[in-house]
Amino acid sequence: MSFASSRIFIPMVLDVIGDIHGHAQHLVDLLRLLGYEKRNGAYRSAETGRHAVFVGDFIDRGPDIPGTLEIVRRMVDAGAATAVIGNHEYNALCFHTRRETANGPRWLRTRSDTHLYQHLDTLFQFRNDRASLREYLRWFRTLPLFLEIGGVRVVHAAWDEDAIRIVSRDGTMTDEFLERSVTPGSDEFRAVETLLKGVEVHLPEGVTFLDKDGHSRSATRVAWWQPPMPTTYRELAFPPGTVASSADIPVPNSALARIPGYAGEVPVFLGHYWLHAERPSVQSRVVCITDYSVAAGGFLAAYTWRGESRLTDSHWTWTPSGG
């Protein structure tokens, strides 16, 4: 599927499933809770017109990455599911793709200790089956960066019309597109950063925080769908509690101007944000994050959309926490 052809208008019931990160058993458990059964090699719903949608981040971190990819791809190939690419699949493509430079070939994603650590579980679990990993990498190239399907929008981290227009010019995830997308300052770089990694605001000088992997960060993700209003860095950061009270400093208008907001009436579904809660909940009547940190002791969640224009917390299904 190309970026430009990733708009599919088919009335249906959609089960939007959050970031899996190699937790294949959680995925099987969730699919069964949703009423999916394995038939002819793929999990399918017995309900006519019911379809799964995956928000990306199938790989890295978890105990059964090959099993996860097999389930997701078989469902997509069978027409029982649709998937968008997550930042981890995109990072993997760049990690395994070279470009020619004046100093010889270089990887699009540097093989630093940090990047190796992030991808290590995937590399280890495919250590004896490199051919399958290469095939999945080819498949990642076919996954769209965004999706409009059956009256909803799906993207891994942030819905931004300007970014969508930029990636739609290219059509497919070629080596050339990937190379432009890792070039700071390019349109493609800004677009992919937004769609797959979200909107970030740089913190004041000297203010940092540790992310979930223990790395120091000087920029924070924000709730990009909310109207940009005068606030402090601590209140702006998302998820809440990301930065400490030392960031109780007003955010300048120049930083607020980078937050697009979301005034659309079409529901948009996201992953990416590693939320922690006892149970899932929607972010607004039209914005829903489905990532509840299954790879960090949380749970795998799905929102079942049945055509409603106002999202509701009564449409969630999720697995038990842990594992």
PDB file of C-alpha atoms in Angstrom:
ATOM      1  CA  MET A   1       0.000   0.000   0.000  1.00  0.00           C
ATOM      2  CA  SER A   2       1.390   3.411  -0.897  1.00  0.00           C
ATOM      3  CA  PHE A   3       1.191   6.516   1.280  1.00  0.00           C
ATOM      4  CA  ALA A   4      -1.096   8.145  -1.280  1.00  0.00           C
ATOM      5  CA  SER A   5      -3.521   5.210  -1.429  1.00  0.00           C
ATOM      6  CA  SER A   6      -3.862   4.800   2.317  1.00  0.00           C
ATOM      7  CA  ARG A   7      -7.409   6.190   2.443  1.00  0.00           C
ATOM      8  CA  ILE A   8      -9.960   3.380   2.562  1.00  0.00           C
ATOM      9  CA  PHE A   9     -13.602   4.318   3.068  1.00  0.00           C
ATOM     10  CA  ILE A  10     -15.448   1.121   4.000  1.00  0.00           C
ATOM     11  CA  PRO A  11     -18.176   1.088   6.664  1.00  0.00           C
ATOM     12  CA  MET A  12     -17.128  -1.506   9.246  1.00  0.00           C
ATOM     13  CA  VAL A  13     -16.511  -2.306  12.883  1.00  0.00           C
ATOM     14  CA  LEU A  14     -12.859  -1.649  13.691  1.00  0.00           C
ATOM     15  CA  ASP A  15     -10.800  -3.103  16.537  1.00  0.00           C
ATOM     16  CA  VAL A  16      -7.869  -0.692  16.877  1.00  0.00           C
ATOM     17  CA  ILE A  17      -5.038  -2.495  18.670  1.00  0.00           C
ATOM     18  CA  GLY A  18      -2.181  -0.755  20.460  1.00  0.00           C
ATOM     19  CA  ASP A  19       1.600  -1.235  20.360  1.00  0.00           C
ATOM     20  CA  ILE A  20       2.479  -4.938  20.752  1.00  0.00           C
ATOM     21  CA  HIS A  21       6.299  -4.882  20.960  1.00  0.00           C
ATOM     22  CA  GLY A  22       6.771  -8.615  20.571  1.00  0.00           C
ATOM     23  CA  HIS A  23       4.164  -9.721  23.109  1.00  0.00           C
ATOM     24  CA  ALA A  24       2.561 -12.337  20.891  1.00  0.00           C
ATOM     25  CA  GLN A  25       0.693 -14.142  23.674  1.00  0.00           C
ATOM     26  CA  HIS A  26      -0.931 -10.900  24.812  1.00  0.00           C
ATOM     27  CA  LEU A  27      -1.994 -10.368  21.198  1.00  0.00           C
ATOM     28  CA  VAL A  28      -3.517 -13.845  20.960  1.00  0.00           C
ATOM     29  CA  ASP A  29      -5.312 -13.325  24.281  1.00  0.00           C
ATOM     30  CA  LEU A  30      -6.673  -9.954  23.149  1.00  0.00           C
ATOM     31  CA  LEU A  31      -7.827 -11.259  19.785  1.00  0.00           C
ATOM     32  CA  ARG A  32      -9.694 -14.073  21.522  1.00  0.00           C
ATOM     33  CA  LEU A  33     -11.317 -11.618  23.928  1.00  0.00           C
ATOM     34  CA  LEU A  34     -12.470  -9.673  20.867  1.00  0.00           C
ATOM     35  CA  GLY A  35     -13.956 -12.814  19.340  1.00  0.00           C
ATOM     36  CA  TYR A  36     -11.298 -13.508  16.714  1.00  0.00           C
ATOM     37  CA  GLU A  37     -10.546 -17.134  15.895  1.00  0.00           C
ATOM     38  CA  LYS A  38      -7.733 -18.671  13.877  1.00  0.00           C
ATOM     39  CA  ARG A  39      -9.028 -19.979  10.559  1.00  0.00           C
ATOM     40  CA  ASN A  40      -6.975 -20.866   7.492  1.00  0.00           C
ATOM     41  CA  GLY A  41      -3.801 -19.639   9.181  1.00  0.00           C
ATOM     42  CA  ALA A  42      -5.016 -16.193  10.292  1.00  0.00           C
ATOM     43  CA  TYR A  43      -7.062 -14.757  13.144  1.00  0.00           C
ATOM     44  CA  ARG A  44     -10.395 -13.468  11.850  1.00  0.00           C
ATOM     45  CA  SER A  45     -13.582 -12.130  13.361  1.00  0.00           C
ATOM     46  CA  ALA A  46     -16.751 -14.161  12.956  1.00  0.00           C
ATOM     47  CA  GLU A  47     -18.688 -10.867  12.839  1.00  0.00           C
ATOM     48  CA  THR A  48     -19.266  -9.761   9.251  1.00  0.00           C
ATOM     49  CA  GLY A  49     -17.531  -6.468   8.482  1.00  0.00           C
ATOM     50  CA  ARG A  50     -15.355  -6.529  11.609  1.00  0.00           C
ATOM     51  CA  HIS A  51     -11.700  -5.718  10.994  1.00  0.00           C
ATOM     52  CA  ALA A  52      -8.558  -5.264  13.108  1.00  0.00           C
ATOM     53  CA  VAL A  53      -6.320  -2.212  12.747  1.00  0.00           C
ATOM     54  CA  PHE A  54      -2.781  -2.179  14.141  1.00  0.00           C
ATOM     55  CA  VAL A  55      -1.165   1.147  15.074  1.00  0.00           C
ATOM     56  CA  GLY A  56       2.425  -0.077  14.583  1.00  0.00           C
ATOM     57  CA  ASP A  57       5.344  -0.987  16.864  1.00  0.00           C
ATOM     58  CA  PHE A  58       5.178  -4.756  16.499  1.00  0.00           C
ATOM     59  CA  ILE A  59       8.897  -5.307  17.092  1.00  0.00           C
ATOM     60  CA  ASP A  60      11.608  -4.759  19.750  1.00  0.00           C
ATOM     61  CA  ARG A  61      11.494  -5.230  23.540  1.00  0.00           C
ATOM     62  CA  GLY A  62       9.179  -8.266  23.850  1.00  0.00           C
ATOM     63  CA  PRO A  63       9.747 -12.049  24.148  1.00  0.00           C
ATOM     64  CA  ASP A  64       8.226 -13.238  20.837  1.00  0.00           C
ATOM     65  CA  ILE A  65       8.817 -10.765  18.032  1.00  0.00           C
ATOM     66  CA  PRO A  66       8.777 -13.383  15.228  1.00  0.00           C
ATOM     67  CA  GLY A  67       5.470 -14.734  16.534  1.00  0.00           C
ATOM     68  CA  THR A  68       3.978 -11.259  16.703  1.00  0.00           C
ATOM     69  CA  LEU A  69       5.008 -10.441  13.146  1.00  0.00           C
ATOM     70  CA  GLU A  70       3.637 -13.735  11.873  1.00  0.00           C
ATOM     71  CA  ILE A  71       0.223 -13.087  13.448  1.00  0.00           C
ATOM     72  CA  VAL A  72      -0.026  -9.491  12.247  1.00  0.00           C
ATOM     73  CA  ARG A  73       1.197 -10.135   8.729  1.00  0.00           C
ATOM     74  CA  ARG A  74      -1.027 -13.173   8.227  1.00  0.00           C
ATOM     75  CA  MET A  75      -4.031 -11.141   9.319  1.00  0.00           C
ATOM     76  CA  VAL A  76      -3.111  -8.297   6.962  1.00  0.00           C
ATOM     77  CA  ASP A  77      -2.461 -10.657   4.052  1.00  0.00           C
ATOM     78  CA  ALA A  78      -5.784 -12.419   4.704  1.00  0.00           C
ATOM     79  CA  GLY A  79      -7.712  -9.136   4.664  1.00  0.00           C
ATOM     80  CA  ALA A  80      -8.657  -9.531   8.330  1.00  0.00           C
ATOM     81  CA  ALA A  81      -6.555  -6.549   9.418  1.00  0.00           C
ATOM     82  CA  THR A  82      -4.841  -3.388   8.257  1.00  0.00           C
ATOM     83  CA  ALA A  83      -1.682  -1.900   9.780  1.00  0.00           C
ATOM     84  CA  VAL A  84       0.258   1.344   9.791  1.00  0.00           C
ATOM     85  CA  ILE A  85       3.990   1.501  10.385  1.00  0.00           C
ATOM     86  CA  GLY A  86       5.332   2.505  13.800  1.00  0.00           C
ATOM     87  CA  ASN A  87       8.553   4.298  14.627  1.00  0.00           C
ATOM     88  CA  HIS A  88      10.206   0.991  15.605  1.00  0.00           C
ATOM     89  CA  GLU A  89       9.545  -0.561  12.176  1.00  0.00           C
ATOM     90  CA  TYR A  90      10.705   2.647  10.495  1.00  0.00           C
ATOM     91  CA  ASN A  91      13.839   2.707  12.666  1.00  0.00           C
ATOM     92  CA  ALA A  92      14.506  -0.927  11.737  1.00  0.00           C
ATOM     93  CA  LEU A  93      14.287  -0.084   8.038  1.00  0.00           C
ATOM     94  CA  CYS A  94      16.817   2.705   8.491  1.00  0.00           C
ATOM     95  CA  PHE A  95      19.016   0.498  10.702  1.00  0.00           C
ATOM     96  CA  HIS A  96      19.275  -2.098   7.908  1.00  0.00           C
ATOM     97  CA  THR A  97      19.502   0.296   4.909  1.00  0.00           C
ATOM     98  CA  ARG A  98      22.764   1.780   3.617  1.00  0.00           C
ATOM     99  CA  ARG A  99      23.375   4.955   1.642  1.00  0.00           C
ATOM    100  CA  GLU A 100      26.396   5.936  -0.376  1.00  0.00           C
ATOM    101  CA  THR A 101      28.436   8.854   0.934  1.00  0.00           C
ATOM    102  CA  ALA A 102      31.718  10.474  -0.040  1.00  0.00           C
ATOM    103  CA  ASN A 103      33.328   8.352   2.680  1.00  0.00           C
ATOM    104  CA  GLY A 104      31.720   5.104   1.546  1.00  0.00           C
ATOM    105  CA  PRO A 105      28.446   3.367   2.476  1.00  0.00           C
ATOM    106  CA  ARG A 106      26.812   4.360   5.755  1.00  0.00           C
ATOM    107  CA  TRP A 107      23.751   3.042   7.583  1.00  0.00           C
ATOM    108  CA  LEU A 108      20.770   5.400   7.553  1.00  0.00           C
ATOM    109  CA  ARG A 109      20.398   4.805  11.296  1.00  0.00           C
ATOM    110  CA  THR A 110      23.704   4.889  13.087  1.00  0.00           C
ATOM    111  CA  ARG A 111      24.625   1.710  14.928  1.00  0.00           C
ATOM    112  CA  SER A 112      25.263   3.455  18.218  1.00  0.00           C
ATOM    113  CA  ASP A 113      24.985   1.670  21.558  1.00  0.00           C
ATOM    114  CA  THR A 114      21.580   3.293  22.103  1.00  0.00           C
ATOM    115  CA  HIS A 115      20.218   2.225  18.717  1.00  0.00           C
ATOM    116  CA  LEU A 116      21.624  -1.287  19.068  1.00  0.00           C
ATOM    117  CA  TYR A 117      20.045  -1.625  22.506  1.00  0.00           C
ATOM    118  CA  GLN A 118      16.642  -0.510  21.201  1.00  0.00           C
ATOM    119  CA  HIS A 119      16.743  -3.103  18.397  1.00  0.00           C
ATOM    120  CA  LEU A 120      18.635  -5.850  20.240  1.00  0.00           C
ATOM    121  CA  ASP A 121      15.701  -8.140  21.052  1.00  0.00           C
ATOM    122  CA  THR A 122      14.660  -8.220  17.396  1.00  0.00           C
ATOM    123  CA  LEU A 123      18.205  -8.936  16.206  1.00  0.00           C
ATOM    124  CA  PHE A 124      18.658 -11.682  18.802  1.00  0.00           C
ATOM    125  CA  GLN A 125      15.355 -13.421  18.108  1.00  0.00           C
ATOM    126  CA  PHE A 126      16.061 -13.505  14.365  1.00  0.00           C
ATOM    127  CA  ARG A 127      19.731 -14.469  14.787  1.00  0.00           C
ATOM    128  CA  ASN A 128      19.133 -17.911  13.235  1.00  0.00           C
ATOM    129  CA  ASP A 129      16.645 -16.752  10.608  1.00  0.00           C
ATOM    130  CA  ARG A 130      18.019 -13.669   8.913  1.00  0.00           C
ATOM    131  CA  ALA A 131      16.050 -14.458   5.754  1.00  0.00           C
ATOM    132  CA  SER A 132      12.754 -14.004   7.605  1.00  0.00           C
ATOM    133  CA  LEU A 133      13.943 -10.709   9.066  1.00  0.00           C
ATOM    134  CA  ARG A 134      14.831  -9.464   5.590  1.00  0.00           C
ATOM    135  CA  GLU A 135      11.379 -10.479   4.349  1.00  0.00           C
ATOM    136  CA  TYR A 136       9.674  -8.620   7.187  1.00  0.00           C
ATOM    137  CA  LEU A 137      11.786  -5.551   6.427  1.00  0.00           C
ATOM    138  CA  ARG A 138      10.522  -5.695   2.845  1.00  0.00           C
ATOM    139  CA  TRP A 139       6.995  -5.935   4.214  1.00  0.00           C
ATOM    140  CA  PHE A 140       7.519  -2.894   6.453  1.00  0.00           C
ATOM    141  CA  ARG A 141       8.106  -0.852   3.307  1.00  0.00           C
ATOM    142  CA  THR A 142       4.541  -1.617   2.185  1.00  0.00           C
ATOM    143  CA  LEU A 143       2.933  -0.287   5.382  1.00  0.00           C
ATOM    144  CA  PRO A 144       1.408   3.198   5.178  1.00  0.00           C
ATOM    145  CA  LEU A 145       2.451   6.045   7.438  1.00  0.00           C
ATOM    146  CA  PHE A 146      -1.195   6.992   7.962  1.00  0.00           C
ATOM    147  CA  LEU A 147      -4.610   5.561   7.262  1.00  0.00           C
ATOM    148  CA  GLU A 148      -8.166   6.735   6.787  1.00  0.00           C
ATOM    149  CA  ILE A 149     -10.431   3.717   6.993  1.00  0.00           C
ATOM    150  CA  GLY A 150     -14.163   3.365   7.494  1.00  0.00           C
ATOM    151  CA  GLY A 151     -14.574   6.877   8.903  1.00  0.00           C
ATOM    152  CA  VAL A 152     -11.594   7.055  11.269  1.00  0.00           C
ATOM    153  CA  ARG A 153      -7.970   8.113  11.038  1.00  0.00           C
ATOM    154  CA  VAL A 154      -5.025   6.041  12.230  1.00  0.00           C
ATOM    155  CA  VAL A 155      -1.405   7.142  12.644  1.00  0.00           C
ATOM    156  CA  HIS A 156       1.283   6.003  15.037  1.00  0.00           C
ATOM    157  CA  ALA A 157       1.970   9.270  16.876  1.00  0.00           C
ATOM    158  CA  ALA A 158       0.463  12.473  15.430  1.00  0.00           C
ATOM    159  CA  TRP A 159      -2.033  13.386  12.723  1.00  0.00           C
ATOM    160  CA  ASP A 160      -0.764  16.406  10.812  1.00  0.00           C
ATOM    161  CA  GLU A 161      -2.168  17.408   7.421  1.00  0.00           C
ATOM    162  CA  ASP A 162       1.031  19.140   6.282  1.00  0.00           C
ATOM    163  CA  ALA A 163       3.099  16.053   7.089  1.00  0.00           C
ATOM    164  CA  ILE A 164       0.598  13.829   5.292  1.00  0.00           C
ATOM    165  CA  ARG A 165       0.759  15.983   2.167  1.00  0.00           C
ATOM    166  CA  ILE A 166       4.548  15.717   2.182  1.00  0.00           C
ATOM    167  CA  VAL A 167       4.736  11.926   2.480  1.00  0.00           C
ATOM    168  CA  SER A 168       1.910  11.484  -0.032  1.00  0.00           C
ATOM    169  CA  ARG A 169       4.117  13.046  -2.718  1.00  0.00           C
ATOM    170  CA  ASP A 170       6.428  10.039  -2.603  1.00  0.00           C
ATOM    171  CA  GLY A 171       3.931   7.199  -2.694  1.00  0.00           C
ATOM    172  CA  THR A 172       6.199   4.409  -1.406  1.00  0.00           C
ATOM    173  CA  MET A 173       8.985   3.906   1.125  1.00  0.00           C
ATOM    174  CA  THR A 174      11.897   3.681  -1.282  1.00  0.00           C
ATOM    175  CA  ASP A 175      15.571   3.981  -0.358  1.00  0.00           C
ATOM    176  CA  GLU A 176      15.438   7.534  -1.714  1.00  0.00           C
ATOM    177  CA  PHE A 177      12.521   8.446   0.534  1.00  0.00           C
ATOM    178  CA  LEU A 178      14.221   6.867   3.556  1.00  0.00           C
ATOM    179  CA  GLU A 179      17.417   8.782   2.846  1.00  0.00           C
ATOM    180  CA  ARG A 180      15.548  12.086   2.660  1.00  0.00           C
ATOM    181  CA  SER A 181      13.614  11.198   5.806  1.00  0.00           C
ATOM    182  CA  VAL A 182      16.803  10.918   7.886  1.00  0.00           C
ATOM    183  CA  THR A 183      18.231  14.184   6.555  1.00  0.00           C
ATOM    184  CA  PRO A 184      17.644  16.898   9.187  1.00  0.00           C
ATOM    185  CA  GLY A 185      15.916  19.934   7.734  1.00  0.00           C
ATOM    186  CA  SER A 186      14.244  18.098   4.859  1.00  0.00           C
ATOM    187  CA  ASP A 187      10.468  18.094   4.443  1.00  0.00           C
ATOM    188  CA  GLU A 188      10.476  14.309   4.722  1.00  0.00           C
ATOM    189  CA  PHE A 189      12.464  14.405   7.968  1.00  0.00           C
ATOM    190  CA  ARG A 190       9.982  16.784   9.591  1.00  0.00           C
ATOM    191  CA  ALA A 191       6.996  14.813   8.290  1.00  0.00           C
ATOM    192  CA  VAL A 192       8.182  11.408   9.484  1.00  0.00           C
ATOM    193  CA  GLU A 193       9.300  12.772  12.850  1.00  0.00           C
ATOM    194  CA  THR A 194       5.809  14.188  13.369  1.00  0.00           C
ATOM    195  CA  LEU A 195       3.752  11.233  12.125  1.00  0.00           C
ATOM    196  CA  LEU A 196       5.796   8.505  13.831  1.00  0.00           C
ATOM    197  CA  LYS A 197       7.323  10.218  16.866  1.00  0.00           C
ATOM    198  CA  GLY A 198       4.883  13.010  17.675  1.00  0.00           C
ATOM    199  CA  VAL A 199       5.230  16.712  18.342  1.00  0.00           C
ATOM    200  CA  GLU A 200       8.048  17.709  20.681  1.00  0.00           C
ATOM    201  CA  VAL A 201       8.933  20.963  22.400  1.00  0.00           C
ATOM    202  CA  HIS A 202      12.461  21.722  23.599  1.00  0.00           C
ATOM    203  CA  LEU A 203      12.757  22.286  27.342  1.00  0.00           C
ATOM    204  CA  PRO A 204      14.436  25.375  28.811  1.00  0.00           C
ATOM    205  CA  GLU A 205      18.210  25.308  28.950  1.00  0.00           C
ATOM    206  CA  GLY A 206      19.420  23.093  31.779  1.00  0.00           C
ATOM    207  CA  VAL A 207      16.115  21.214  32.186  1.00  0.00           C
ATOM    208  CA  THR A 208      16.198  17.522  31.255  1.00  0.00           C
ATOM    209  CA  PHE A 209      14.425  14.299  32.217  1.00  0.00           C
ATOM    210  CA  LEU A 210      15.112  10.580  31.915  1.00  0.00           C
ATOM    211  CA  ASP A 211      12.999   8.653  29.422  1.00  0.00           C
ATOM    212  CA  LYS A 212      11.715   5.088  29.935  1.00  0.00           C
ATOM    213  CA  ASP A 213      15.116   3.688  28.867  1.00  0.00           C
ATOM    214  CA  GLY A 214      17.073   5.936  31.235  1.00  0.00           C
ATOM    215  CA  HIS A 215      18.318   8.331  28.548  1.00  0.00           C
ATOM    216  CA  SER A 216      18.505  12.047  29.278  1.00  0.00           C
ATOM    217  CA  ARG A 217      16.120  14.121  27.147  1.00  0.00           C
ATOM    218  CA  SER A 218      16.015  17.866  26.596  1.00  0.00           C
ATOM    219  CA  ALA A 219      12.735  17.854  24.634  1.00  0.00           C
ATOM    220  CA  THR A 220       9.348  16.476  25.631  1.00  0.00           C
ATOM    221  CA  ARG A 221       6.396  15.078  23.752  1.00  0.00           C
ATOM    222  CA  VAL A 222       3.208  17.095  24.033  1.00  0.00           C
ATOM    223  CA  ALA A 223      -0.519  16.479  23.717  1.00  0.00           C
ATOM    224  CA  TRP A 224      -0.512  17.874  20.180  1.00  0.00           C
ATOM    225  CA  TRP A 225      -4.295  17.480  19.750  1.00  0.00           C
ATOM    226  CA  GLN A 226      -5.092  20.054  22.435  1.00  0.00           C
ATOM    227  CA  PRO A 227      -5.428  23.739  21.470  1.00  0.00           C
ATOM    228  CA  PRO A 228      -2.119  25.486  22.239  1.00  0.00           C
ATOM    229  CA  MET A 229      -2.738  27.705  25.262  1.00  0.00           C
ATOM    230  CA  PRO A 230      -0.412  29.566  27.651  1.00  0.00           C
ATOM    231  CA  THR A 231       0.968  27.031  30.111  1.00  0.00           C
ATOM    232  CA  THR A 232       4.157  25.738  31.736  1.00  0.00           C
ATOM    233  CA  TYR A 233       6.514  23.102  30.368  1.00  0.00           C
ATOM    234  CA  ARG A 234       5.514  20.690  33.135  1.00  0.00           C
ATOM    235  CA  GLU A 235       1.816  21.011  32.290  1.00  0.00           C
ATOM    236  CA  LEU A 236       2.482  20.793  28.558  1.00  0.00           C
ATOM    237  CA  ALA A 237       4.502  17.557  28.722  1.00  0.00           C
ATOM    238  CA  PHE A 238       2.778  14.319  27.734  1.00  0.00           C
ATOM    239  CA  PRO A 239       2.190  11.862  29.266  1.00  0.00           C
ATOM    240  CA  PRO A 240       1.536  13.893  32.431  1.00  0.00           C
ATOM    241  CA  GLY A 241       4.350  13.709  34.951  1.00  0.00           C
ATOM    242  CA  THR A 242       7.039  13.377  32.285  1.00  0.00           C
ATOM    243  CA  VAL A 243       9.072  16.320  33.576  1.00  0.00           C
ATOM    244  CA  ALA A 244       9.592  17.523  37.145  1.00  0.00           C
ATOM    245  CA  SER A 245       8.391  20.667  38.874  1.00  0.00           C
ATOM    246  CA  SER A 246      11.665  22.329  37.847  1.00  0.00           C
ATOM    247  CA  ALA A 247       9.923  22.815  34.503  1.00  0.00           C
ATOM    248  CA  ASP A 248       7.278  25.133  35.996  1.00  0.00           C
ATOM    249  CA  ILE A 249       8.388  27.759  33.512  1.00  0.00           C
ATOM    250  CA  PRO A 250       6.030  29.452  31.029  1.00  0.00           C
ATOM    251  CA  VAL A 251       6.217  28.108  27.483  1.00  0.00           C
ATOM    252  CA  PRO A 252       7.026  30.874  24.966  1.00  0.00           C
ATOM    253  CA  ASN A 253       4.599  31.546  22.122  1.00  0.00           C
ATOM    254  CA  SER A 254       7.222  30.418  19.609  1.00  0.00           C
ATOM    255  CA  ALA A 255       7.097  26.913  21.109  1.00  0.00           C
ATOM    256  CA  LEU A 256       3.305  26.878  21.407  1.00  0.00           C
ATOM    257  CA  ALA A 257       3.086  27.727  17.704  1.00  0.00           C
ATOM    258  CA  ARG A 258       4.562  24.298  16.896  1.00  0.00           C
ATOM    259  CA  ILE A 259       1.552  22.513  18.390  1.00  0.00           C
ATOM    260  CA  PRO A 260      -1.000  21.912  15.620  1.00  0.00           C
ATOM    261  CA  GLY A 261      -4.037  21.021  17.722  1.00  0.00           C
ATOM    262  CA  TYR A 262      -6.796  18.850  16.294  1.00  0.00           C
ATOM    263  CA  ALA A 263     -10.042  20.539  15.285  1.00  0.00           C
ATOM    264  CA  GLY A 264     -11.269  17.645  13.147  1.00  0.00           C
ATOM    265  CA  GLU A 265     -14.507  15.785  13.783  1.00  0.00           C
ATOM    266  CA  VAL A 266     -13.108  12.488  12.449  1.00  0.00           C
ATOM    267  CA  PRO A 267     -11.879  10.208  15.276  1.00  0.00           C
ATOM    268  CA  VAL A 268      -8.114   9.656  15.230  1.00  0.00           C
ATOM    269  CA  PHE A 269      -6.400   6.638  16.805  1.00  0.00           C
ATOM    270  CA  LEU A 270      -2.765   6.600  17.960  1.00  0.00           C
ATOM    271  CA  GLY A 271      -0.212   4.378  19.682  1.00  0.00           C
ATOM    272  CA  HIS A 272       3.319   5.349  20.759  1.00  0.00           C
ATOM    273  CA  TYR A 273       2.865   7.119  24.091  1.00  0.00           C
ATOM    274  CA  TRP A 274       3.466   4.380  26.701  1.00  0.00           C
ATOM    275  CA  LEU A 275       0.513   5.291  28.884  1.00  0.00           C
ATOM    276  CA  HIS A 276       0.188   3.771  32.362  1.00  0.00           C
ATOM    277  CA  ALA A 277      -3.233   3.324  33.935  1.00  0.00           C
ATOM    278  CA  GLU A 278      -5.406   0.751  35.663  1.00  0.00           C
ATOM    279  CA  ARG A 279      -7.739   0.784  32.670  1.00  0.00           C
ATOM    280  CA  PRO A 280      -7.703   2.501  29.273  1.00  0.00           C
ATOM    281  CA  SER A 281      -9.548   5.722  28.511  1.00  0.00           C
ATOM    282  CA  VAL A 282      -9.952   8.049  25.542  1.00  0.00           C
ATOM    283  CA  GLN A 283      -8.129  11.385  25.431  1.00  0.00           C
ATOM    284  CA  SER A 284     -11.058  13.355  24.002  1.00  0.00           C
ATOM    285  CA  ARG A 285     -14.275  12.697  22.130  1.00  0.00           C
ATOM    286  CA  VAL A 286     -12.249  12.281  18.905  1.00  0.00           C
ATOM    287  CA  VAL A 287      -8.717  11.289  20.049  1.00  0.00           C
ATOM    288  CA  CYS A 288      -7.760   7.861  21.378  1.00  0.00           C
ATOM    289  CA  ILE A 289      -4.332   6.499  22.354  1.00  0.00           C
ATOM    290  CA  THR A 290      -4.214   2.698  22.379  1.00  0.00           C
ATOM    291  CA  ASP A 291      -0.686   2.133  23.779  1.00  0.00           C
ATOM    292  CA  TYR A 292      -0.774   0.979  27.406  1.00  0.00           C
ATOM    293  CA  SER A 293       2.816  -0.184  27.876  1.00  0.00           C
ATOM    294  CA  VAL A 294       2.451  -3.937  27.461  1.00  0.00           C
ATOM    295  CA  ALA A 295       6.253  -4.084  27.153  1.00  0.00           C
ATOM    296  CA  ALA A 296       6.657  -2.412  30.555  1.00  0.00           C
ATOM    297  CA  GLY A 297       4.276  -4.450  32.682  1.00  0.00           C
ATOM    298  CA  GLY A 298       1.117  -2.806  31.371  1.00  0.00           C
ATOM    299  CA  PHE A 299      -1.548  -4.321  29.157  1.00  0.00           C
ATOM    300  CA  LEU A 300      -2.458  -4.660  25.489  1.00  0.00           C
ATOM    301  CA  ALA A 301      -5.609  -2.730  24.644  1.00  0.00           C
ATOM    302  CA  ALA A 302      -8.043  -2.388  21.767  1.00  0.00           C
ATOM    303  CA  TYR A 303     -10.746   0.176  21.123  1.00  0.00           C
ATOM    304  CA  THR A 304     -13.734  -1.182  19.182  1.00  0.00           C
ATOM    305  CA  TRP A 305     -15.179   1.523  16.948  1.00  0.00           C
ATOM    306  CA  ARG A 306     -18.728   0.918  15.747  1.00  0.00           C
ATOM    307  CA  GLY A 307     -19.319   4.120  13.824  1.00  0.00           C
ATOM    308  CA  GLU A 308     -19.739   6.504  16.757  1.00  0.00           C
ATOM    309  CA  SER A 309     -18.755  10.147  16.236  1.00  0.00           C
ATOM    310  CA  ARG A 310     -18.025  10.563  19.947  1.00  0.00           C
ATOM    311  CA  LEU A 311     -15.568   8.045  21.393  1.00  0.00           C
ATOM    312  CA  THR A 312     -16.547   6.307  24.615  1.00  0.00           C
ATOM    313  CA  ASP A 313     -14.684   4.455  27.350  1.00  0.00           C
ATOM    314  CA  SER A 314     -17.239   1.636  27.177  1.00  0.00           C
ATOM    315  CA  HIS A 315     -15.675   0.322  23.948  1.00  0.00           C
ATOM    316  CA  TRP A 316     -12.352  -0.882  25.382  1.00  0.00           C
ATOM    317  CA  THR A 317     -11.050  -4.441  25.684  1.00  0.00           C
ATOM    318  CA  TRP A 318      -7.696  -5.234  27.286  1.00  0.00           C
ATOM    319  CA  THR A 319      -5.546  -8.068  28.580  1.00  0.00           C
ATOM    320  CA  PRO A 320      -4.471  -8.490  32.210  1.00  0.00           C
ATOM    321  CA  SER A 321      -1.403  -6.460  33.201  1.00  0.00           C
ATOM    322  CA  GLY A 322       2.043  -7.961  33.517  1.00  0.00           C
ATOM    323  CA  GLY A 323       4.391 -10.034  31.410  1.00  0.00           C
TER     324      GLY A 323
END
